[in-house]
PDB file of C-alpha atoms and ligand atoms in Angstrom:
ATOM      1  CA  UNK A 274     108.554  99.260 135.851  1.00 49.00           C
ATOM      2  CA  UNK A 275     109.059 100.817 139.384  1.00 60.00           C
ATOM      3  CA  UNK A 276     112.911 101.691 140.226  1.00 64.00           C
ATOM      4  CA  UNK A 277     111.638  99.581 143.066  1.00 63.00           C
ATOM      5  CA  UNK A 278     110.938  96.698 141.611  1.00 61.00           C
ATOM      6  CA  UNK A 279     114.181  96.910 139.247  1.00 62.00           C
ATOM      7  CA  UNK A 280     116.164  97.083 142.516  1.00 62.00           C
ATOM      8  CA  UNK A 281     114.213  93.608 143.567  1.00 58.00           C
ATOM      9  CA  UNK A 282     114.847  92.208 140.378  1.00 59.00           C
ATOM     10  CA  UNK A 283     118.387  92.528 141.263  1.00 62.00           C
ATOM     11  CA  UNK A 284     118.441  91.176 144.470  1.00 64.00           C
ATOM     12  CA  UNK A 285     115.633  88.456 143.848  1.00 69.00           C
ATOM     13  CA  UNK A 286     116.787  84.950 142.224  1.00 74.00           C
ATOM     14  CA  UNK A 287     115.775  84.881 138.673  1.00 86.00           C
ATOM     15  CA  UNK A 288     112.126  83.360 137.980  1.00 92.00           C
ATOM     16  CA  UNK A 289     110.435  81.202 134.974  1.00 95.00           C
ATOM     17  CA  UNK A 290     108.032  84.352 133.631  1.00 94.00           C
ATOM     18  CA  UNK A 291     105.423  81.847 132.958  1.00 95.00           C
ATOM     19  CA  UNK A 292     104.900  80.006 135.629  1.00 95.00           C
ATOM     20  CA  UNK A 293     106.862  81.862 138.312  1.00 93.00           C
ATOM     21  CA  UNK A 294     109.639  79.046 139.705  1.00 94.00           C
ATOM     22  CA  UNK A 295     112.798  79.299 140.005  1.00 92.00           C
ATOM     23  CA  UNK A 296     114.848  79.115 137.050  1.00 93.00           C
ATOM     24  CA  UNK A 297     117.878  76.631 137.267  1.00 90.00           C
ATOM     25  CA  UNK A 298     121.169  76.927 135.929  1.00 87.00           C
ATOM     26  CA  UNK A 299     121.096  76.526 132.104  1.00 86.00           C
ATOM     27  CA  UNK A 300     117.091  76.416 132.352  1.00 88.00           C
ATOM     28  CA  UNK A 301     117.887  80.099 129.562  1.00 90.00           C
ATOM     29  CA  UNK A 302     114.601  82.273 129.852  1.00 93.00           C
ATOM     30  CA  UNK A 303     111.863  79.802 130.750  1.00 95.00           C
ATOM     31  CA  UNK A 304     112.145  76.829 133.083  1.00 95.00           C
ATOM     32  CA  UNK A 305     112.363  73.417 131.808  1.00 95.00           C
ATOM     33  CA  UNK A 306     108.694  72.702 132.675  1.00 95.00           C
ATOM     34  CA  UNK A 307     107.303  75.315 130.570  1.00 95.00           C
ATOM     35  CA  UNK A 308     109.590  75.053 128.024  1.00 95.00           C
ATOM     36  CA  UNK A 309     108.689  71.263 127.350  1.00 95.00           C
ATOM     37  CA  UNK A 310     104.419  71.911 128.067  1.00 94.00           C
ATOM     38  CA  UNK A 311     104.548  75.242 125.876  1.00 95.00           C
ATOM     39  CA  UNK A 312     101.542  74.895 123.662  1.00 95.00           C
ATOM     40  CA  UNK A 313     103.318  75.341 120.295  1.00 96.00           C
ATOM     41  CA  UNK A 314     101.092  75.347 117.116  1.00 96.00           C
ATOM     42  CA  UNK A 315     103.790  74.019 115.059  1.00 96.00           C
ATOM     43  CA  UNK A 316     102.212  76.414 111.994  1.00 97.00           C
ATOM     44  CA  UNK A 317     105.382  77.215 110.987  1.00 97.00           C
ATOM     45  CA  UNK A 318     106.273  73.539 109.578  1.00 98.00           C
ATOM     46  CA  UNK A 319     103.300  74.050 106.795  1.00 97.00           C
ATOM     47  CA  UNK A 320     102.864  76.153 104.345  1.00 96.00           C
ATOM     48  CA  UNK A 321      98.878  75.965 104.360  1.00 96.00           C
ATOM     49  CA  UNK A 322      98.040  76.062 107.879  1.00 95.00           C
ATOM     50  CA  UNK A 323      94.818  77.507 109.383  1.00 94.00           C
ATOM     51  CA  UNK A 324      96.184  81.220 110.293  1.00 95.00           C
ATOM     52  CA  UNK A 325      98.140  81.225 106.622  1.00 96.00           C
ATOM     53  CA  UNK A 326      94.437  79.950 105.041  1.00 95.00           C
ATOM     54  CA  UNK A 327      92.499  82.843 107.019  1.00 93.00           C
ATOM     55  CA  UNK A 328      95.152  85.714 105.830  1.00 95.00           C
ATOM     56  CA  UNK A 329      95.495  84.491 102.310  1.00 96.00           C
ATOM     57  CA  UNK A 330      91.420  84.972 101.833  1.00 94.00           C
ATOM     58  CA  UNK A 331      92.444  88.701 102.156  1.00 94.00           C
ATOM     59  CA  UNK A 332      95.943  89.065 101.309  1.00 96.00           C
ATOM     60  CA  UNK A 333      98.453  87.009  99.192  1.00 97.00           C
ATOM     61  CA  UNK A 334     100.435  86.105 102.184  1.00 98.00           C
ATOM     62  CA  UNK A 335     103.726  84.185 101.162  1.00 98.00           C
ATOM     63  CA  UNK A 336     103.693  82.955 104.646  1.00 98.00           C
ATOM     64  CA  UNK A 337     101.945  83.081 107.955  1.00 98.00           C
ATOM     65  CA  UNK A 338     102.363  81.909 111.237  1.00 97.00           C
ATOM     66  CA  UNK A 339     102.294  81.799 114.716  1.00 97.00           C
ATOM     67  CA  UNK A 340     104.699  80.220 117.593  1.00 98.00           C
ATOM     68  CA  UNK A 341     101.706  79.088 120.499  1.00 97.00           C
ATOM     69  CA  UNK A 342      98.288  79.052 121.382  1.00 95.00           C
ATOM     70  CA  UNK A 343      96.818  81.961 123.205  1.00 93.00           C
ATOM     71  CA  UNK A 344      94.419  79.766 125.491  1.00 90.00           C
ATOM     72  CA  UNK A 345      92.099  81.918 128.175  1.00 89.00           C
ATOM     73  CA  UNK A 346      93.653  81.192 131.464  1.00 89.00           C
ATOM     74  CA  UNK A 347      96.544  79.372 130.741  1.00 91.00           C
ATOM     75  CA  UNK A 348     100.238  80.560 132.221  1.00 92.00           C
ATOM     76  CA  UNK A 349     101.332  81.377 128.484  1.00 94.00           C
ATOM     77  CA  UNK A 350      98.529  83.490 128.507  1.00 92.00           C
ATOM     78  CA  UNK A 351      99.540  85.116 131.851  1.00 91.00           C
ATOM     79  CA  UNK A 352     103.016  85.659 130.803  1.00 93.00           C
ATOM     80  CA  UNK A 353     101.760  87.673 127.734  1.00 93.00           C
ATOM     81  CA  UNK A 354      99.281  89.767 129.552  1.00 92.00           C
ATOM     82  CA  UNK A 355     102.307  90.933 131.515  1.00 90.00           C
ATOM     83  CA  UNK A 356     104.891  91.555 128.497  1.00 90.00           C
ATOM     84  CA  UNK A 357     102.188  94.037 126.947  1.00 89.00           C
ATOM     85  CA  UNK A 358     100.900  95.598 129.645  1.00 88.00           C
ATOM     86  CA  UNK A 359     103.544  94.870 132.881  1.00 89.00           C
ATOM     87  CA  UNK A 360     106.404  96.145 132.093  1.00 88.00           C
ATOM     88  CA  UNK A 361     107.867  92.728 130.918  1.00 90.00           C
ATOM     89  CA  UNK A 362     108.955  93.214 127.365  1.00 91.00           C
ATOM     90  CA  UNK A 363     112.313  90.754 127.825  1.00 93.00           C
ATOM     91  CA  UNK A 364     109.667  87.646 128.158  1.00 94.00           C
ATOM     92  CA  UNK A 365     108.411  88.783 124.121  1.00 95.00           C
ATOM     93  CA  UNK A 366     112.221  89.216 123.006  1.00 96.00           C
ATOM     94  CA  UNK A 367     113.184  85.696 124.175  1.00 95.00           C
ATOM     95  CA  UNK A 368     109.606  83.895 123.093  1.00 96.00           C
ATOM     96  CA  UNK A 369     110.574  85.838 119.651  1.00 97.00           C
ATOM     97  CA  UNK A 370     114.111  84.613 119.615  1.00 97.00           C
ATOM     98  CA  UNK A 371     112.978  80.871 120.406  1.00 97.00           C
ATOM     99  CA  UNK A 372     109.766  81.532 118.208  1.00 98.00           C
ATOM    100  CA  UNK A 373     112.621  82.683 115.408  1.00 98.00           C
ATOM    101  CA  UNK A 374     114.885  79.859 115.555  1.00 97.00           C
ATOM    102  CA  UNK A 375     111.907  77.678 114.849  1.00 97.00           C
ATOM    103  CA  UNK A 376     111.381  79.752 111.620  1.00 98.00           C
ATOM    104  CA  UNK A 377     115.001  79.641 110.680  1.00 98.00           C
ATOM    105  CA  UNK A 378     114.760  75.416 110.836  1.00 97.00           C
ATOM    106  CA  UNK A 379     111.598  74.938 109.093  1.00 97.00           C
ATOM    107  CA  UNK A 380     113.512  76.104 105.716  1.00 96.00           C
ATOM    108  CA  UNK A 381     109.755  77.848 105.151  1.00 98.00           C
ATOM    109  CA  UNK A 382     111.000  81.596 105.988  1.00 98.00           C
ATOM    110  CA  UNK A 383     114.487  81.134 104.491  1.00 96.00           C
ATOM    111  CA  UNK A 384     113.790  83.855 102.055  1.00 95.00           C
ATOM    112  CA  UNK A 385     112.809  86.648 104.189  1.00 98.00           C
ATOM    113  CA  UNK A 386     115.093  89.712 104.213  1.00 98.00           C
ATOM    114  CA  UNK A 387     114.035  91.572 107.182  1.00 98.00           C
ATOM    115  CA  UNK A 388     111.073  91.959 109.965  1.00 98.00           C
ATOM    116  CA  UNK A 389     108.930  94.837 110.618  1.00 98.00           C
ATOM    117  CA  UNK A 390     107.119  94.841 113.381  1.00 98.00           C
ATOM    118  CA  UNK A 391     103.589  96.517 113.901  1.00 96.00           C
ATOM    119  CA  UNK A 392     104.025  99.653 114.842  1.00 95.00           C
ATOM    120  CA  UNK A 393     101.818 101.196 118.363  1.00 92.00           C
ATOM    121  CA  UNK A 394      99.875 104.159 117.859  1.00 91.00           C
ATOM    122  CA  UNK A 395     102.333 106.675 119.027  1.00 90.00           C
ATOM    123  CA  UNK A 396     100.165 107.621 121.850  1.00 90.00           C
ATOM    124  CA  UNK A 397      99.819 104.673 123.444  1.00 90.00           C
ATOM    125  CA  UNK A 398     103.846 103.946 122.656  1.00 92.00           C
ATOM    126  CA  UNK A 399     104.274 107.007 124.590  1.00 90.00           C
ATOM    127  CA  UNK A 400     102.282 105.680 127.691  1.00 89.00           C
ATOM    128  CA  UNK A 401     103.440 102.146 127.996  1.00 90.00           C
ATOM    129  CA  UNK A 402     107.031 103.326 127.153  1.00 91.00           C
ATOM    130  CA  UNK A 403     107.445 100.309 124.776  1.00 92.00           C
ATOM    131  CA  UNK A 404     106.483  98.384 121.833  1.00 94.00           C
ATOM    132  CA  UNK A 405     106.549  94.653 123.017  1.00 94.00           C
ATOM    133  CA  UNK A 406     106.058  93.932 119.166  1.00 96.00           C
ATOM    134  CA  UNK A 407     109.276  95.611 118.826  1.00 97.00           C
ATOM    135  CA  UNK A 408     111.127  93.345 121.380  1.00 97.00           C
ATOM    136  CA  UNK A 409     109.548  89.971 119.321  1.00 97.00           C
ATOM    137  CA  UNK A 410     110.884  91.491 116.155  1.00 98.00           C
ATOM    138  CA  UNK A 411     113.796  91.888 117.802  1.00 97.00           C
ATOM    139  CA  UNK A 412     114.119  88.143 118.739  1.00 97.00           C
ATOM    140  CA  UNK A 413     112.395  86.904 115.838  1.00 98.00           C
ATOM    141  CA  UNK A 414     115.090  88.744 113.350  1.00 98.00           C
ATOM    142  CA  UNK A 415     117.953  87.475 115.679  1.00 97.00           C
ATOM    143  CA  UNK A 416     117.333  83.859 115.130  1.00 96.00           C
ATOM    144  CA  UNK A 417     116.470  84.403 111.910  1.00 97.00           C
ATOM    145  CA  UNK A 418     119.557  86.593 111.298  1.00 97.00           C
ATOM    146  CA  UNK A 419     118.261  89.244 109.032  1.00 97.00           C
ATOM    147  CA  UNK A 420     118.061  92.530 110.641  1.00 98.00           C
ATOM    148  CA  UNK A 421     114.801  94.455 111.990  1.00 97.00           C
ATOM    149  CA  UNK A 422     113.811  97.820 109.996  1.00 97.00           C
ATOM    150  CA  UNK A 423     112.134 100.200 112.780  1.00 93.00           C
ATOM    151  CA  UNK A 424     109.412 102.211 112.202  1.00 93.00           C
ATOM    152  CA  UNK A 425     109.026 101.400 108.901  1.00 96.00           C
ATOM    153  CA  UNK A 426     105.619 101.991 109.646  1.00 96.00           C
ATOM    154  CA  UNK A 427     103.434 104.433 111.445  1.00 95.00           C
ATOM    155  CA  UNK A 428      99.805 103.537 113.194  1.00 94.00           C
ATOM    156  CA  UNK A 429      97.506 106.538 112.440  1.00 90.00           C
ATOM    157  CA  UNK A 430      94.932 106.159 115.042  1.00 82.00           C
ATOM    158  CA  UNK A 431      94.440 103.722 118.047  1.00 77.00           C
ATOM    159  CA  UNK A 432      92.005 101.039 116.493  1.00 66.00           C
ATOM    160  CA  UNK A 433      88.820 101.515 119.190  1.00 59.00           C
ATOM    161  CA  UNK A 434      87.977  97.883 120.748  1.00 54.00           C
ATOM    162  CA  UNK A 435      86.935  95.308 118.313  1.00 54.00           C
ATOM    163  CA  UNK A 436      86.408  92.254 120.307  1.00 55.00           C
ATOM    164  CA  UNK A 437      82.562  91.751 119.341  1.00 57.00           C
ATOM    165  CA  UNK A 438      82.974  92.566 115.788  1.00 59.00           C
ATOM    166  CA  UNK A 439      83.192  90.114 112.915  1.00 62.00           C
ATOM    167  CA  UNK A 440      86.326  89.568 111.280  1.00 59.00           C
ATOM    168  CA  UNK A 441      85.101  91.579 108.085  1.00 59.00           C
ATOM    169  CA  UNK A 442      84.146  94.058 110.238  1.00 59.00           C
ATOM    170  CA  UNK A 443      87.423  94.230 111.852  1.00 58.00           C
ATOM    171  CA  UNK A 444      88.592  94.076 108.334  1.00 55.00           C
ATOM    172  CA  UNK A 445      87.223  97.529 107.272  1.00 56.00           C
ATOM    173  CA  UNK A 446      87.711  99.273 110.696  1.00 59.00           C
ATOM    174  CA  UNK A 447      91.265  98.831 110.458  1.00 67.00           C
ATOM    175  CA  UNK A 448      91.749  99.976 106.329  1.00 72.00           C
ATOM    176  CA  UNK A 449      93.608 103.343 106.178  1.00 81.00           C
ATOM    177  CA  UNK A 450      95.502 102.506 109.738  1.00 89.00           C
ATOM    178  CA  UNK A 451      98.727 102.668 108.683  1.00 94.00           C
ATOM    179  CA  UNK A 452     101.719 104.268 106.493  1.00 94.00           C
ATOM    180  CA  UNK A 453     105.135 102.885 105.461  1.00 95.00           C
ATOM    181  CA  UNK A 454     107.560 105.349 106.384  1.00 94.00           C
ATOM    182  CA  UNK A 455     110.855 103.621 105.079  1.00 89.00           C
ATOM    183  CA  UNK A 456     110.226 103.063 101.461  1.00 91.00           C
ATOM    184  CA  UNK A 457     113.685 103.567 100.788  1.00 92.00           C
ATOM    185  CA  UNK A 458     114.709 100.300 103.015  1.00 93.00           C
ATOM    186  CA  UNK A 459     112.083  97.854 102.103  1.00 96.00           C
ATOM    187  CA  UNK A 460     112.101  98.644  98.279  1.00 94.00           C
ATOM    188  CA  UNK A 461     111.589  94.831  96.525  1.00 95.00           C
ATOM    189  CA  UNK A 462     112.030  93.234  99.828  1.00 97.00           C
ATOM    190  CA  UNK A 463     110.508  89.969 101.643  1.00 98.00           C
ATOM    191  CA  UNK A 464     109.526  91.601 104.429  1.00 98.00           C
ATOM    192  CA  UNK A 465     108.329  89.309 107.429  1.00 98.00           C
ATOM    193  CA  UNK A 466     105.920  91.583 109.554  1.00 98.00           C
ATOM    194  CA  UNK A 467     105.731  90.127 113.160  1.00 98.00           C
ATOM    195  CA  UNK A 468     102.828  91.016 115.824  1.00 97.00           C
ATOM    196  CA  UNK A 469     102.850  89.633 119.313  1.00 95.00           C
ATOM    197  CA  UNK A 470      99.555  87.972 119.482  1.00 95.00           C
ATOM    198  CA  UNK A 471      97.117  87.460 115.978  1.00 94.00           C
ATOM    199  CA  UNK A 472      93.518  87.394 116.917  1.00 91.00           C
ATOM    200  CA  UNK A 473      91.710  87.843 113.523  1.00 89.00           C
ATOM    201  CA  UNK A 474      94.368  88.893 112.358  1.00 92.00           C
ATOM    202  CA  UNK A 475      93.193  92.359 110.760  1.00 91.00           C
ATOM    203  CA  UNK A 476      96.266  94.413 112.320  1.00 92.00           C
ATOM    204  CA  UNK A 477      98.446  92.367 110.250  1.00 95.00           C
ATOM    205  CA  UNK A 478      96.502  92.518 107.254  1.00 95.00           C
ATOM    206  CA  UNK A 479      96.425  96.157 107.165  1.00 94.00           C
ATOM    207  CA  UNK A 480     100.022  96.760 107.305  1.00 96.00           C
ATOM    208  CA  UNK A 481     100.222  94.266 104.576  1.00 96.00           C
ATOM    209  CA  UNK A 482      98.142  96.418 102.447  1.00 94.00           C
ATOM    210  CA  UNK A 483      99.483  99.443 103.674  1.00 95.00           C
ATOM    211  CA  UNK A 484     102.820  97.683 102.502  1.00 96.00           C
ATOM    212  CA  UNK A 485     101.743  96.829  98.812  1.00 95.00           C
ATOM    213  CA  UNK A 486      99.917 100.051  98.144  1.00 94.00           C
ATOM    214  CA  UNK A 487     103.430 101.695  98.846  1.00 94.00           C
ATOM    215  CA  UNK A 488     105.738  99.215  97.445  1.00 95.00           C
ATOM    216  CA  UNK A 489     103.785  96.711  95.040  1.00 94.00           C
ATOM    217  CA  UNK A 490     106.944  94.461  94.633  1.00 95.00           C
ATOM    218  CA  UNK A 491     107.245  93.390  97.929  1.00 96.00           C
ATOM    219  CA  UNK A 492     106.752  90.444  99.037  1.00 98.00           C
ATOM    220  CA  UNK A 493     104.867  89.799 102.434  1.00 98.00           C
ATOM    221  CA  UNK A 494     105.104  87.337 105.492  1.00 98.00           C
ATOM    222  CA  UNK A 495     103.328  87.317 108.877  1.00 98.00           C
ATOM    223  CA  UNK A 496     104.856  85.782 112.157  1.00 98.00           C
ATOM    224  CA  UNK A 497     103.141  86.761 115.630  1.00 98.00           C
ATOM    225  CA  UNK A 498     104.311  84.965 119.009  1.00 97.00           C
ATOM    226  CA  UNK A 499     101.001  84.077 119.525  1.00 96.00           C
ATOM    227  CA  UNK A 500      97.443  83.291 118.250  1.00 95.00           C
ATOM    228  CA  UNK A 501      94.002  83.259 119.148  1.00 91.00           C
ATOM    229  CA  UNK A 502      92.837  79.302 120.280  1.00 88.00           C
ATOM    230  CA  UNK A 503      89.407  80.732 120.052  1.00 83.00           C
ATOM    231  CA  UNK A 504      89.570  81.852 116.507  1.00 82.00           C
ATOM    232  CA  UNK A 505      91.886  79.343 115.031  1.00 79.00           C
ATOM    233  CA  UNK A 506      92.382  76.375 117.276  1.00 73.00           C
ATOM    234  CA  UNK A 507      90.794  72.581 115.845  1.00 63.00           C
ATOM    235  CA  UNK A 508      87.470  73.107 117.391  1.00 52.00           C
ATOM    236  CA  UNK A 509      86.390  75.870 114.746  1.00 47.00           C
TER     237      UNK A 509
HETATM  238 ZN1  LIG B1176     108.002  77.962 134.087  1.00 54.16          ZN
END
């Protein structure tokens, strides 16, 4: 983010960061539009739903879910391109907060005492200048209201680029990739670990074990703002 474009920000009238229009009074962070089209994957009503079903073949996941669909081309899909790598990390703390409210209603999540999110590899933290998994734990926790332990974990290595690998494959490249830091905080918590967006979900899955090699008596949950239509939409 330019001091440039902060000053325009200030000046401009506030837009809808998915599709761009203007945002009317009461309209909150997204515009009525986008708020009623959002593709929602209502996971978070069931229990056993397909992302829960994947995870739990690797980890005993209390539970798992996600808020949308991540759909190639779509505006949601825009607007999350730009809150990891533009700058706009508000757009993740207000999907998370929506995305958290959700959680808090489906009665599913009621027994989570607080959210970690996953953690950047401190290198690349250092040269986007922001976590945007932080800002959706952030959100998430708030309308959950339990409270967010920061790095309670710490990424060892950037994962190299594992979009043509299989998800076992993914699965063993990402073992060893993280440490829990904060032992002391999440001793025999439920601990709800939040990503932005799950594609095979592997990151999650090896905090999670990361997690339960440190502190067996936890208990673990998953939430990410977003998931992978390609990996885990109806037509697989
Ligand atoms: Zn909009």
């Amino acid at each position: 983010m330019s001091i440039l474009s902060d000053l325009k920000s200030l000046f401009l009238p506030p837009v809808c960061p998915v599709c761009g229009g203007p945002l009317a009074e009461g309209d909150g962070a997204f515009c009525m539009v986008c708020r009623t089209t959002v593709p929602r994957t209502m996971f978070w009503l069931k229990a056993e739903n397909p992302m829960a079903a994947r995870l739990r073949d690797f980890f005993p996941v209390v539970q798992a879910s996600a808020f949308i669909w991540f759909i190639q081309g779509s505006p949601w899909q825009r607007a999350i391109h730009d809150f990891k790598y533009r700058s706009r990390w508000r757009t993740a703390y207000e999907l998370g907060r929506w995305f958290g409210s959700n959680l808090a209603r489906s009665g599913l999540y009621a027994g989570v005492d607080c959210v970690v999110p996953v953690p950047l590899h401190v290198r690349r933290l250092l040269g986007r200048g922001y976590n945007q998994a932080d800002y959706a734990a952030e959100g998430i926790a708030e309308g959950l209201g339990v409270p967010v332990v920061h790095r309670a974990l710490r990424r060892l290595r950037n994962n190299p680029s594992q979009t043509t690998r299989s998800t076992a494959e993914r699965w063993v490249n990402v073992e060893g990739l993280f440490t829990v830091r904060r032992s002391d905080l999440l001793a025999g918590k439920h601990i709800l670990l939040v990503d932005d967006v799950v594609t095979t979900g592997s990151t999650l899955l090896a905090c999670a074990e990361a997690l339960a090699a440190a502190l067996p008596e936890c208990r673990i949950s998953m939430a990410a703002l977003a998931v992978s239509y390609h990996h885990f939409g109806f037509d697989r």
